Coordinates of C-alpha atoms and ligand atoms in Angstrom, one line a residue:
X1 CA 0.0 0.0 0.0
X2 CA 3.3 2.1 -0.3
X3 CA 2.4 5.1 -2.6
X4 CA 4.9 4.5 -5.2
X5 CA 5.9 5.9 -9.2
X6 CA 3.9 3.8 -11.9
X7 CA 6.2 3.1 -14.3
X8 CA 4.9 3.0 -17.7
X9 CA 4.4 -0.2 -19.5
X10 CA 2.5 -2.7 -21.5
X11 CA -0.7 -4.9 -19.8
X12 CA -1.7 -7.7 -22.2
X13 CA -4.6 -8.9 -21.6
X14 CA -5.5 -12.5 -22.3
X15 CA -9.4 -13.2 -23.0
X16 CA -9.2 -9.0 -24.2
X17 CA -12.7 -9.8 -25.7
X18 CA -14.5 -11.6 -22.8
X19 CA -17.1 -10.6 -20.1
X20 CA -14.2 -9.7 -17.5
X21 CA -12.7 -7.4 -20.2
X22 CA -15.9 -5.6 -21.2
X23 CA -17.9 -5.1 -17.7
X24 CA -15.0 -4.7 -15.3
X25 CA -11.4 -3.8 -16.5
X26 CA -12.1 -1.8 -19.5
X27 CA -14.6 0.7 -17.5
X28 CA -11.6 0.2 -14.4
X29 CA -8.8 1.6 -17.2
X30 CA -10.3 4.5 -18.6
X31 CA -11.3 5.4 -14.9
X32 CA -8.2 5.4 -14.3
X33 CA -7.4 7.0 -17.0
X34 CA -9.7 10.0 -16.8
X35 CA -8.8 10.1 -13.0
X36 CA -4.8 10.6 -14.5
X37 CA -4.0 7.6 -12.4
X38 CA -3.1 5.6 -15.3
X39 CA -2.5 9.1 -18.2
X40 CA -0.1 7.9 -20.3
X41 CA 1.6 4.7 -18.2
X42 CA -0.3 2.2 -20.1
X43 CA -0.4 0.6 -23.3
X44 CA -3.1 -2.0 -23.6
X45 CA -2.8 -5.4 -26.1
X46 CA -5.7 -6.9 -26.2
X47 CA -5.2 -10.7 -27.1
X48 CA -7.9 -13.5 -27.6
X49 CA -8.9 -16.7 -29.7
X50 CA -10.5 -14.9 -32.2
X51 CA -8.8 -14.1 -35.4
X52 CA -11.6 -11.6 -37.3
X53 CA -10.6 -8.6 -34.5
X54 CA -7.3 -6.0 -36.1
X55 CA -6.6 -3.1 -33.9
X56 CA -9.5 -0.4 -35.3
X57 CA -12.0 -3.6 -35.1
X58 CA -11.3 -4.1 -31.4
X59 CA -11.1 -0.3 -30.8
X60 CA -14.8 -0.2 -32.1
X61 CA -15.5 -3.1 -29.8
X62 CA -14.3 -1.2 -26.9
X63 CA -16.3 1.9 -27.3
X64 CA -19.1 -0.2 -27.7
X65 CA -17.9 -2.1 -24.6
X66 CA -17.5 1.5 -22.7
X67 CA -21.0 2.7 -23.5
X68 CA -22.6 -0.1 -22.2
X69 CA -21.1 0.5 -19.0
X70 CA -22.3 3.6 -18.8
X71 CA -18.9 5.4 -20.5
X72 CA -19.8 7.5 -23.5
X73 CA -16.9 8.1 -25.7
X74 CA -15.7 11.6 -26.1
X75 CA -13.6 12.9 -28.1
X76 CA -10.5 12.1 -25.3
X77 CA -12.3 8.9 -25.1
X78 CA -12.1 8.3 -28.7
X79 CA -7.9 9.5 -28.9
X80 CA -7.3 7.2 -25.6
X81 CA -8.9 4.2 -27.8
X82 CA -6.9 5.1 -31.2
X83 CA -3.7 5.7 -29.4
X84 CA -3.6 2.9 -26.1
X85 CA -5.9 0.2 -27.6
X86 CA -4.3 -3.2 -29.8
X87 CA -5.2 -6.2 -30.4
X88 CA -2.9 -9.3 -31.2
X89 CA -5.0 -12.8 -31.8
X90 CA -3.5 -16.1 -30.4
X91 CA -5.4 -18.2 -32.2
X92 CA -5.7 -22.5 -31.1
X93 CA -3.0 -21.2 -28.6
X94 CA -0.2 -22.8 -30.4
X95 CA 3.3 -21.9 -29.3
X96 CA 3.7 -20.0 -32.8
X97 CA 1.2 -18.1 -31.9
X98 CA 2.3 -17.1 -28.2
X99 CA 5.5 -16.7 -30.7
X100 CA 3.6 -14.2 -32.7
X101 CA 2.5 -12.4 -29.3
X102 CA 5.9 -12.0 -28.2
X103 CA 7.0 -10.0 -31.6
X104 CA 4.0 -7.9 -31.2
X105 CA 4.7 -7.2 -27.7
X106 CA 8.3 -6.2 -28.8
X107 CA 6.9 -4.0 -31.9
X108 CA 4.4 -1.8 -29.3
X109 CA 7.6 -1.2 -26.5
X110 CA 9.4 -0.2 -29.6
X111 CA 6.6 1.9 -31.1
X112 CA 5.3 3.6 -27.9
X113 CA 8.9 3.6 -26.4
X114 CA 8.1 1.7 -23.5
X115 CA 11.0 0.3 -20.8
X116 CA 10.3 -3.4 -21.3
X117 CA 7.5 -3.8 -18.4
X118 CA 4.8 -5.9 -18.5
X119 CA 1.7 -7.3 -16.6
X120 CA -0.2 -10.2 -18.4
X121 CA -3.7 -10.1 -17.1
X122 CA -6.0 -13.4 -17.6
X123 CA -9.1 -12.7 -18.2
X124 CA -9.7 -16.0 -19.1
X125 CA -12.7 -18.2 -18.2
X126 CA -12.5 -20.0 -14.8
X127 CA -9.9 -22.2 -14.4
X128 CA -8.5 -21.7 -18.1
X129 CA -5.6 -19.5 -17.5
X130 CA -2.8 -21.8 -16.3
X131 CA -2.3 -23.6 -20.0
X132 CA -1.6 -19.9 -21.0
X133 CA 0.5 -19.2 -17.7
X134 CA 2.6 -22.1 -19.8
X135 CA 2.7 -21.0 -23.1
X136 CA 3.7 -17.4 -21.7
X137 CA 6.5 -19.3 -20.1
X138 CA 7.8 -21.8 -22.7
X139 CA 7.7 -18.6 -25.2
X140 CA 10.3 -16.6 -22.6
X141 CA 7.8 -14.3 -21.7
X142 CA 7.9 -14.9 -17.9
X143 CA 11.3 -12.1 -17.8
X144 CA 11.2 -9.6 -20.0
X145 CA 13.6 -6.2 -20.4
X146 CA 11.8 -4.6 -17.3
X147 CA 9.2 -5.9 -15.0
X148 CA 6.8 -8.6 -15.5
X149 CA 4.2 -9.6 -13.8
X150 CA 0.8 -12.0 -14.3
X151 CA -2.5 -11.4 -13.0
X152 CA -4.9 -14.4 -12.5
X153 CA -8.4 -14.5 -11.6
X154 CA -10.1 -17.4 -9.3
X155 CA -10.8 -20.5 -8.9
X156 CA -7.1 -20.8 -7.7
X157 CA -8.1 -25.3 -7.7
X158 CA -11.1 -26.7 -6.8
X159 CA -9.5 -28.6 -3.6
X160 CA -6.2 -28.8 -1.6
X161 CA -4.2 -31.3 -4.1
X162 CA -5.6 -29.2 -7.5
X163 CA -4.2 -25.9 -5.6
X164 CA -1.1 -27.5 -5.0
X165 CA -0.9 -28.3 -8.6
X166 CA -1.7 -25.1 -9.8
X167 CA 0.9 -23.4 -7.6
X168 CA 3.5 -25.5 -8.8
X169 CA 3.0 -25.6 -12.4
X170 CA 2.9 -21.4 -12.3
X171 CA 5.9 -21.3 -10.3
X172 CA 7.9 -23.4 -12.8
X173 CA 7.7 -20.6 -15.2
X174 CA 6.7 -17.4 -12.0
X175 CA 8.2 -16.5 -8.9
X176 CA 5.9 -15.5 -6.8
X177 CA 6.3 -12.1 -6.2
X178 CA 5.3 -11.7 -9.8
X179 CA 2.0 -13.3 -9.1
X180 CA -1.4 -11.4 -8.7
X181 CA -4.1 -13.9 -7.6
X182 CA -7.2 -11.5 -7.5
X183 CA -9.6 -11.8 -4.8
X184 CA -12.1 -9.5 -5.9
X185 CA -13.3 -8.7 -2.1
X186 CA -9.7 -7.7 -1.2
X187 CA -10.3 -4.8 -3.6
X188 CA -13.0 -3.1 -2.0
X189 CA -12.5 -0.1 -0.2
X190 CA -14.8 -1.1 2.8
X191 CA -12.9 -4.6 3.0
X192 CA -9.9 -3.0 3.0
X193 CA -10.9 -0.5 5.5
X194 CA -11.2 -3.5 8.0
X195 CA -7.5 -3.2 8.5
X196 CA -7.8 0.8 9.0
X197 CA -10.5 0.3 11.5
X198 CA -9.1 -1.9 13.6
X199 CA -5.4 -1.1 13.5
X200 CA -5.7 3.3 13.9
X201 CA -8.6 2.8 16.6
X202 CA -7.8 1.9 19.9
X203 CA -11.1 2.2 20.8
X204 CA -11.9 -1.3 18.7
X205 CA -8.6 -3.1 19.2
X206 CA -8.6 -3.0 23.0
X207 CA -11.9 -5.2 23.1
X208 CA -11.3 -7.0 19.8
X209 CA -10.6 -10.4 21.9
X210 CA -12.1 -13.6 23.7
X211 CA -12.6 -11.3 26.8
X212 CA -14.8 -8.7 25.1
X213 CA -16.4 -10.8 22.2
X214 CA -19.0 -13.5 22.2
X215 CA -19.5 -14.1 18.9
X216 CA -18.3 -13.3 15.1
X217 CA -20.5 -13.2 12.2
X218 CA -19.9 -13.1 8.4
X219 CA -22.7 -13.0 6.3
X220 CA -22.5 -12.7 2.2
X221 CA -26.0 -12.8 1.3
X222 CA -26.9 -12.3 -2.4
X223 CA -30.4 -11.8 -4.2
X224 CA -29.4 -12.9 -7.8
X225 CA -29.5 -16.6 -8.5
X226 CA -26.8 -18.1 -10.8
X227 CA -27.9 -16.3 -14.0
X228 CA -26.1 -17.9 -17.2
X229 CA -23.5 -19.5 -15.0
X230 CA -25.9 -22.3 -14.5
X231 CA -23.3 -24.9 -16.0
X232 CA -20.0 -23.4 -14.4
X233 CA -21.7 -23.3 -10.7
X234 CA -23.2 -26.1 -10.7
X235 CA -19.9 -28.0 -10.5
X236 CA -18.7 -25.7 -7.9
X237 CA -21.4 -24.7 -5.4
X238 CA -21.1 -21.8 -2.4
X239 CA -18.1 -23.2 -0.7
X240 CA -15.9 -22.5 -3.9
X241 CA -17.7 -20.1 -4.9
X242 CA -17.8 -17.7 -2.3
X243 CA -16.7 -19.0 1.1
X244 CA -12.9 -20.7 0.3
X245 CA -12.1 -17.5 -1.1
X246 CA -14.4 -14.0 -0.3
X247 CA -15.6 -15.1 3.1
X248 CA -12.5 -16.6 4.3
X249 CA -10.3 -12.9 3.1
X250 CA -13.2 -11.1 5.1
X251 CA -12.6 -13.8 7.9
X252 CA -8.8 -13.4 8.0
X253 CA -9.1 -9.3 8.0
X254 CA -11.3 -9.4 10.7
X255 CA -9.6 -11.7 13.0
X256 CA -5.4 -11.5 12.6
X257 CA -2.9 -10.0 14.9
X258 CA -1.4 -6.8 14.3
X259 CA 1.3 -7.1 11.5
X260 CA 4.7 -5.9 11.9
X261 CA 4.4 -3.3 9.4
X262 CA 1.1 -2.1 6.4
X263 CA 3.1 -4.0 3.9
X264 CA 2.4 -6.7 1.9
X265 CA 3.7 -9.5 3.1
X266 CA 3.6 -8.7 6.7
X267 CA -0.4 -8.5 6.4
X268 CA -0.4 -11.4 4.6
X269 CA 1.8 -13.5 6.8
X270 CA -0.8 -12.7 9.6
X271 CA -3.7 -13.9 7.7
X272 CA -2.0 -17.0 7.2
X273 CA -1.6 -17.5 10.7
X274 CA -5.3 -17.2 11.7
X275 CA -5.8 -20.3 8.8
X276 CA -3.5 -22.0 10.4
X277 CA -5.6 -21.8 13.6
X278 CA -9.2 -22.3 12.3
X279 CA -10.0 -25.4 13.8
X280 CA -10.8 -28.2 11.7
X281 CA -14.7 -27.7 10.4
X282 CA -17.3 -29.7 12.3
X283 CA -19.6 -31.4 9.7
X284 CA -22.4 -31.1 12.1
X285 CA -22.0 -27.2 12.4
X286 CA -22.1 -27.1 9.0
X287 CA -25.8 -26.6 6.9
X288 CA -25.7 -26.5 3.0
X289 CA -29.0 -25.5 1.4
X290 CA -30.2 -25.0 -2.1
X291 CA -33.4 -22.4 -3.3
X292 CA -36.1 -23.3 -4.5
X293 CA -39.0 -21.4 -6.3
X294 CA -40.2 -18.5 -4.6
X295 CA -40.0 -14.5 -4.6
X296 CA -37.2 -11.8 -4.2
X297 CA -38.2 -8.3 -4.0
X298 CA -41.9 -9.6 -5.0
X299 CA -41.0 -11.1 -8.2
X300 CA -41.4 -14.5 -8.9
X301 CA -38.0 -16.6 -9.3
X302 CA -37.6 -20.3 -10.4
X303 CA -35.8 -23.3 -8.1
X304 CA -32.3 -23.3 -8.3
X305 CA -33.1 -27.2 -10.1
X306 CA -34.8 -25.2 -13.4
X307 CA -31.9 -23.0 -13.6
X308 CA -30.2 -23.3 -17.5
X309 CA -27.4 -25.7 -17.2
X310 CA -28.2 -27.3 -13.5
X311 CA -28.7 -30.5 -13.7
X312 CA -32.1 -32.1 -12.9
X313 CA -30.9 -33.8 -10.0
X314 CA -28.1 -31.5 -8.8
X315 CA -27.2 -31.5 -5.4
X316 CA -25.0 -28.6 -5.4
X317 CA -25.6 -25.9 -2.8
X318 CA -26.3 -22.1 -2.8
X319 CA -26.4 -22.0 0.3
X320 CA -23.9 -22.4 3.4
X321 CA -23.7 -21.8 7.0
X322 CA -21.0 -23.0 9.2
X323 CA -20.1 -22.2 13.1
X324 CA -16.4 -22.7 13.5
X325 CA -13.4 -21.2 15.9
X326 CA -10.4 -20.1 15.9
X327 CA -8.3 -21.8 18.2
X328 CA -5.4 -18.9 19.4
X329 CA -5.1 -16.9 22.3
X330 CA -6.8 -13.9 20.9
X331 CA -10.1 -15.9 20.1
X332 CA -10.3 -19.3 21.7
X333 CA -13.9 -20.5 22.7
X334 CA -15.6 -17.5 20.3
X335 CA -18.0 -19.2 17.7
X336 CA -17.5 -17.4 14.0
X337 CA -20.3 -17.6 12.1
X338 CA -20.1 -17.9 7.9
X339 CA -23.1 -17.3 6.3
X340 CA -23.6 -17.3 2.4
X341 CA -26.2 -17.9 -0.3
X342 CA -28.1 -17.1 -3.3
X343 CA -31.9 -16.3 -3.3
X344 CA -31.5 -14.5 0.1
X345 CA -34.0 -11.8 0.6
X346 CA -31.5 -9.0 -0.4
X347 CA -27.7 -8.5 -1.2
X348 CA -25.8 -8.2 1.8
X349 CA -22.6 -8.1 2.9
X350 CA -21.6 -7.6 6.7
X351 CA -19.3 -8.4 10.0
X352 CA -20.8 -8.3 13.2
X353 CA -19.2 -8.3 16.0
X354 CA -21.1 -9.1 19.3
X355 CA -19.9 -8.4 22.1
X356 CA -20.3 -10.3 25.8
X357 CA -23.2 -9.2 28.4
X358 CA -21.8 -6.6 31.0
X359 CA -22.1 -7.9 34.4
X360 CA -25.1 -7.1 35.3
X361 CA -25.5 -7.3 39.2
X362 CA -26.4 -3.7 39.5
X363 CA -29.7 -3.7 37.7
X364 CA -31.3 -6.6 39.8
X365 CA -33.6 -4.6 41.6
X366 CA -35.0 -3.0 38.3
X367 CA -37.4 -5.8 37.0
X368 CA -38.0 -3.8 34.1
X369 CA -33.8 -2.8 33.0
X370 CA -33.2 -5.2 30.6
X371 CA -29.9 -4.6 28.8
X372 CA -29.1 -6.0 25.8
X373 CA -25.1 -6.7 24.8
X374 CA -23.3 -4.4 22.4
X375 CA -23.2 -4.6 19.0
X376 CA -21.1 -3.6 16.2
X377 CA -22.3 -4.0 12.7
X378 CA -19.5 -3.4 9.5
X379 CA -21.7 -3.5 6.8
X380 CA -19.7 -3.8 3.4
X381 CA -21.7 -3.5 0.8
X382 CA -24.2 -1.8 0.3
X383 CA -24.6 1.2 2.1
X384 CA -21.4 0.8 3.3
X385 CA -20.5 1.9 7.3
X386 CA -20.9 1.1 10.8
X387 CA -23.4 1.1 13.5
X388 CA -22.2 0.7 17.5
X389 CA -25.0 -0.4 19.4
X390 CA -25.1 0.5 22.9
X391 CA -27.7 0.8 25.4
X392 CA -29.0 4.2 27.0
X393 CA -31.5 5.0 29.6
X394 CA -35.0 5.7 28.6
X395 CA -36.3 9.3 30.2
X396 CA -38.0 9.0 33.5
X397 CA -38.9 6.6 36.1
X398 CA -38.7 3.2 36.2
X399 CA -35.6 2.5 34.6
X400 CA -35.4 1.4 31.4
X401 CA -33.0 1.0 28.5
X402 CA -33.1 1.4 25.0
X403 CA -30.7 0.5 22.4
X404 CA -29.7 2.9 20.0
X405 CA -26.7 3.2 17.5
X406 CA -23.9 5.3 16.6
X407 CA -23.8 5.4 12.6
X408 CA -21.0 5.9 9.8
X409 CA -22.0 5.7 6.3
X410 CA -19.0 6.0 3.7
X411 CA -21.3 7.6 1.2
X412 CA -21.9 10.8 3.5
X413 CA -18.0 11.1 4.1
X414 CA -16.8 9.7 0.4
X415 CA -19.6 10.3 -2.4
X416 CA -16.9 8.5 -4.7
X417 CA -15.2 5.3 -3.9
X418 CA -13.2 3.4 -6.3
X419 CA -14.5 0.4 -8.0
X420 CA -12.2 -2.7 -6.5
X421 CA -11.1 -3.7 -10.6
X422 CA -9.6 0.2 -9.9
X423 CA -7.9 -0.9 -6.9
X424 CA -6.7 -3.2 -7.6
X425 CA -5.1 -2.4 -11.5
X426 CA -3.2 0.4 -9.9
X427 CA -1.8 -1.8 -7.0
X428 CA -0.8 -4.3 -9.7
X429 CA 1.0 -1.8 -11.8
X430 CA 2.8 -0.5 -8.6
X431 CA 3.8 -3.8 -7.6
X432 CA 1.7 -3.9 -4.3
X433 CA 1.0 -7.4 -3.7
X434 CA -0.4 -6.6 -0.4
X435 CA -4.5 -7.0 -1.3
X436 CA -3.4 -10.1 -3.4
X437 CA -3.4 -13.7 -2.7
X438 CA -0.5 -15.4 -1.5
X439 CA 0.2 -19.0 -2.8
X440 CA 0.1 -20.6 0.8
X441 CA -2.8 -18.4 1.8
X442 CA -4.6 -20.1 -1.1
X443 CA -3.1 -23.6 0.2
X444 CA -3.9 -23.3 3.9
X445 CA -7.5 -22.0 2.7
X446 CA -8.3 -25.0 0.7
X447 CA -7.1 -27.6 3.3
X448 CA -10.0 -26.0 5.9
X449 CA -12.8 -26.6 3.3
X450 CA -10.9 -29.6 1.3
X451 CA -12.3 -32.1 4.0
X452 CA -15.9 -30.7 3.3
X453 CA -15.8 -31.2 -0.1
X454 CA -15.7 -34.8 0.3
X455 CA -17.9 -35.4 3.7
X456 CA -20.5 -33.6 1.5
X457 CA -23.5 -32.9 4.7
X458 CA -27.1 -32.8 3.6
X459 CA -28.0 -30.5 1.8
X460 CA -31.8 -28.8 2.8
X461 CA -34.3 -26.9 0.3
X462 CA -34.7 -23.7 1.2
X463 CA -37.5 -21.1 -0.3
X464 CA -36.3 -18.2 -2.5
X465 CA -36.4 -14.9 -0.6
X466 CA -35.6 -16.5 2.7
X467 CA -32.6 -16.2 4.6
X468 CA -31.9 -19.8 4.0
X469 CA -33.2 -23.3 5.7
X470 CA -34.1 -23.7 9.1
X471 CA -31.8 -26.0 10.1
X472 CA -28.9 -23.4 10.0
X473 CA -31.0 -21.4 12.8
X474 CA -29.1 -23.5 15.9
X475 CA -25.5 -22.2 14.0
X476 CA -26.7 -18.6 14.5
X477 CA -25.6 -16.4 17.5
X478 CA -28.5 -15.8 19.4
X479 CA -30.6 -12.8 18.5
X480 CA -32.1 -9.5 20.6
X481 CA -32.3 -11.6 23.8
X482 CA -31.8 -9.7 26.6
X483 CA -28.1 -10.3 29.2
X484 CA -29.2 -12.4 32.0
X485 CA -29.7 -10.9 35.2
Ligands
LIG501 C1 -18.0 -14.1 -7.4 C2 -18.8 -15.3 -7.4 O1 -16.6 -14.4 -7.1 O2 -18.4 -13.2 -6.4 C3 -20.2 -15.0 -7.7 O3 -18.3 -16.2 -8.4 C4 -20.7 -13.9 -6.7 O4 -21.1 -16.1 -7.6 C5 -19.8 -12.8 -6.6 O5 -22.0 -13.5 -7.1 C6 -20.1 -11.8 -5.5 O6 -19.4 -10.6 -5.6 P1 -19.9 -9.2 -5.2 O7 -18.8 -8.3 -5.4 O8 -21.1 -9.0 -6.0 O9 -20.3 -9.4 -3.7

């Protein structure tokens, strides 16, 4: 997170005419662009399968691409196309054609007299990118005159052993600190601010313990189903999809011990740590569901089982909740909650941090003081902020408390905040690895849920626009009760 020079140089990006390319990092450059973050660092080569695209063809595409996201092209828009925009075809993926790609490469340093540095971004479909990791690096282009660095986008594996693969067949050809693993949730502001919060307060950190705290609470709750991804998700369910990775970043943020130093590996050696002390998973404190017909937001939504490319019988979750703990000194004995699915009510994405009953002997002779424990509620998307909950006395006699809530919202201080593709491009072209995955983080991640995978628990129906099955209610912490007296 060091604020450093960004040195100009070339990002090729690999699937340039794909989904990730047109919705996210597209839009994210000429953001940047506009901003002056990126004015005149960049050069963008566009590379993909298809051989029909030359350079004003894809430049075409990519104004298309812009207006869609909501980017008309003006006339600077335009120039920025005609001047930073190529595109390079590789074809069947052939070593000629990575072959081709390197020449190309070489021509654009030459032509826009760049210093040799390069990032090659994947924006390939899931799972497709470590073939081309390969080629890159049978074709010498893992060291180039300058920099070099690759950016790939999850699933890093599907279990322990294919994550172990995958590591070792990129670092045949990469050393690690020229690998970007993107974890889109590391990219948000709010996530990010988790760090901020905890480690420039001492308000939060003084109480952030097994003394202080009862329980934990992650939920990721999303409203959209699984759209036209029916075929990829249904071989990979929640606990791929969104709790090995997302929920587990949010879980590591929230819980490690304060690094060294706000630098890259530091952070990330401490996240490692608090995987390495989540106990193993219970598969009895573990609930998978999986929606079926019902309503969010009032309109009518099908069962997860008449979703294109699910298959009839499919057993694959959208739904998970698990209690686990951490077993440290910091948090021994404090239940964390994950809670994830699709179909929920709303989209949702918040840490709550509940704290222990005060001792309470004081109040006994008030039948009618009933004090409820502290909360504090991070809520990271949307409407991003906090609420404190904290009890106060009611007016008059008898006494009696109320809870109320101290409240941040991000948008009243910061109107604008960075997309996380933003973030994240810059951080990449800095050489900031520190909201990036580490290889062992990815490791020690996959052997918590690795065990899961294969125990498989039931899985329960659950109706769209509900906050999931029943059965997951006994995992929860327990909600609005009043502190015994
Ligand atoms: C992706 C998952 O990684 O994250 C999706 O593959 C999920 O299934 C998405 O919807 C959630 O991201 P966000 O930023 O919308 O919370």
């Amino acid at each position: 997170m060091a604020e450093q020079e960004i040195e100009r140089h070339l990002m090729v990006v690999i699937g340039g005419t794909g989904d990730l390319m047109r919705r996210k990092l597209l839009p994210a450059m000429r953001r940047l662009t506009e901003r002056g973050a990126l004015h005149g660092k960049v050069v963008l080569l566009a590379s993909g399968r298809r051989t029909t695209f030359d350079d004003e063809s894809y430049r075409e595409w990519a104004r298309e691409a812009l207006e869609a996201a909501g980017m008309p092209i003006d006339v600077e828009g335009s120039n920025w196309c005609d001047r930073c925009l190529h595109y390079q075809s590789v074809g069947d993926q052939q070593p000629e054609d990575f072959e081709r790609l390197k020449r190309r490469i070489e021509e654009l340093e030459r032509e826009h007299e760049l210093p040799g540095n390069r990032i090659f971004y994947m924006a390939t479909p899931p799972g497709a990118f470590i073939d081309t990791v390969e080629r890159l690096g049978e074709a010498g282009m893992n060291e180039g005159p300058g920099w070099t660095r690759v950016v790939i986008e999850k699933p890093f594996g599907h279990d322990l052993d294919s994550a172990r693969e995958l590591n070792a067949r990129i670092h045949r050809h990469f050393r690690e600190e020229q690998i970007y693993r993107i974890d889109h949730y590391l990219g948000k502001e709010t996530v990010q601010n988790l760090l901020t919060f905890r480690f420039a307060n001492m308000l939060f950190e003084s109480v952030w313990n097994r003394d202080r705290v009862a329980s934990v609470e992650i939920l990721v709750a999303e409203d959209i189903g699984v759209g036209r991804r029916g075929e990829f998700y249904d071989g990979v369910g929640a606990l791929r999809d969104v709790v090995q990775n997302h929920m587990t970043q949010l879980l590591s943020l929230t819980a490690m011990e304060i690094p060294v130093e706000f630098a890259a590996d530091a952070i990330r050696d401490e996240k490692v740590k608090v995987l390495r002390s989540l106990a193993p998973i219970d598969p009895s404190q573990v609930v998978l569901g999986q929606y079926t017909a019902g309503k969010v937001a009032g309109e009518p939504v099908v069962s997860y089982l008449d979703e294109d490319g699910v298959a009839e019988d499919s057993t694959t979750e959208t739904y998970v909740a698990i209690r686990t703990h951490i077993s440290n000194w910091r948090w021994q004995g404090v239940p964390f909650v994950l809670r994830t699915g699709k179909r929920l009510p709303q989209k949702l994405t918040q840490i709550t941090i509940h704290f222990r009953c005060p001792a309470l002997a004081i109040f006994q002779a008030h039948a009618q003081a009933t004090v409820h424990a502290n909360t504090l509620i991070i809520t990271l998307q949307p409407d991003e902020g906090f609420d404190l909950q904290f009890e106060v006395k009611q007016p008059h006699a008898p006494l009696r408390l109320q809870t109320h809530s101290l409240r941040f919202r991000y948008e009243e201080a910061f109107p604008d905040l960075p997309e996380a593709y933003e973030t994240l491009l810059v951080d990449v072209a800095q050489g900031d690895q520190t909201l990036f995955v580490r290889a062992d983080e990815v490791e020690h991640s996959w052997r918590i849920y690795t065990p899961l995978l294969t125990a498989r628990p039931q899985v329960y129906p659950y109706e769209a626009g509900t906050m999931g099955p029943a059965e997951a209610e006994r995992l929860l912490p327990p909600r609005g009760e009043a502190c015994p007296i």
